[in-house]
Amino acid sequence: MAELLFIATTIFVAYVVFVVLGGKKEAPETPKAEAPKPEAAKPAPLAEPVARPPPPKP
């Protein structure tokens, strides 16, 4: 009986590992070498600093 439980557990674990690791290979990633766009090379404009009001007088 213990042998059957061991075999069933082993098959179940192998199936779960197969589904988790094998499922990611369904959509193969094809790396595309594209020239970087000039707009992406520009840094984002910085926001102007907000002036803080003076602290209240005691």
mmCIF file of C-alpha atoms in Angstrom:
data_model
loop_
_atom_site.group_PDB
_atom_site.id
_atom_site.type_symbol
_atom_site.label_atom_id
_atom_site.label_comp_id
_atom_site.label_asym_id
_atom_site.label_seq_id
_atom_site.Cartn_x
_atom_site.Cartn_y
_atom_site.Cartn_z
ATOM 1 C CA MET A 1 0.000 0.000 0.000
ATOM 2 C CA ALA A 2 2.828 2.396 0.811
ATOM 3 C CA GLU A 3 4.386 1.682 -2.579
ATOM 4 C CA LEU A 4 1.194 2.688 -4.386
ATOM 5 C CA LEU A 5 0.977 5.902 -2.371
ATOM 6 C CA PHE A 6 4.623 6.678 -3.215
ATOM 7 C CA ILE A 7 4.049 6.046 -6.935
ATOM 8 C CA ALA A 8 0.875 8.154 -6.987
ATOM 9 C CA THR A 9 2.615 11.004 -5.150
ATOM 10 C CA THR A 10 5.596 10.858 -7.501
ATOM 11 C CA ILE A 11 3.374 10.982 -10.573
ATOM 12 C CA PHE A 12 1.357 13.857 -9.126
ATOM 13 C CA VAL A 13 4.465 15.898 -8.301
ATOM 14 C CA ALA A 14 5.928 15.207 -11.746
ATOM 15 C CA TYR A 15 2.675 16.349 -13.359
ATOM 16 C CA VAL A 16 2.558 19.563 -11.333
ATOM 17 C CA VAL A 17 6.192 20.346 -12.178
ATOM 18 C CA PHE A 18 5.513 19.608 -15.849
ATOM 19 C CA VAL A 19 2.494 21.914 -15.937
ATOM 20 C CA VAL A 20 4.232 24.741 -14.090
ATOM 21 C CA LEU A 21 7.483 24.638 -16.041
ATOM 22 C CA GLY A 22 6.128 23.342 -19.320
ATOM 23 C CA GLY A 23 3.253 25.817 -19.466
ATOM 24 C CA LYS A 24 5.612 28.759 -19.806
ATOM 25 C CA LYS A 25 7.164 27.299 -22.979
ATOM 26 C CA GLU A 26 3.897 27.386 -24.944
ATOM 27 C CA ALA A 27 4.513 30.963 -26.107
ATOM 28 C CA PRO A 28 8.147 31.037 -27.231
ATOM 29 C CA GLU A 29 9.790 34.397 -26.818
ATOM 30 C CA THR A 30 11.397 35.722 -29.963
ATOM 31 C CA PRO A 31 13.847 38.500 -29.154
ATOM 32 C CA LYS A 32 13.433 41.327 -31.617
ATOM 33 C CA ALA A 33 16.428 43.541 -32.241
ATOM 34 C CA GLU A 34 14.997 46.980 -32.946
ATOM 35 C CA ALA A 35 16.849 50.260 -33.094
ATOM 36 C CA PRO A 36 16.080 52.410 -30.051
ATOM 37 C CA LYS A 37 13.696 55.241 -30.819
ATOM 38 C CA PRO A 38 15.059 58.772 -30.324
ATOM 39 C CA GLU A 39 12.055 59.695 -28.150
ATOM 40 C CA ALA A 40 12.968 56.973 -25.654
ATOM 41 C CA ALA A 41 16.494 58.349 -25.255
ATOM 42 C CA LYS A 42 15.285 61.749 -24.027
ATOM 43 C CA PRO A 43 15.024 62.131 -20.249
ATOM 44 C CA ALA A 44 11.619 62.901 -18.832
ATOM 45 C CA PRO A 45 11.033 66.570 -17.945
ATOM 46 C CA LEU A 46 11.271 67.310 -14.254
ATOM 47 C CA ALA A 47 8.363 68.938 -12.456
ATOM 48 C CA GLU A 48 8.900 72.414 -11.087
ATOM 49 C CA PRO A 49 9.452 72.506 -7.312
ATOM 50 C CA VAL A 50 6.457 73.672 -5.313
ATOM 51 C CA ALA A 51 7.073 76.698 -3.090
ATOM 52 C CA ARG A 52 6.257 75.953 0.556
ATOM 53 C CA PRO A 53 4.438 78.564 2.594
ATOM 54 C CA PRO A 54 6.450 80.130 5.446
ATOM 55 C CA PRO A 55 6.094 78.377 8.806
ATOM 56 C CA PRO A 56 3.535 79.900 11.204
ATOM 57 C CA LYS A 57 4.878 82.347 13.766
ATOM 58 C CA PRO A 58 4.577 81.217 17.392
#
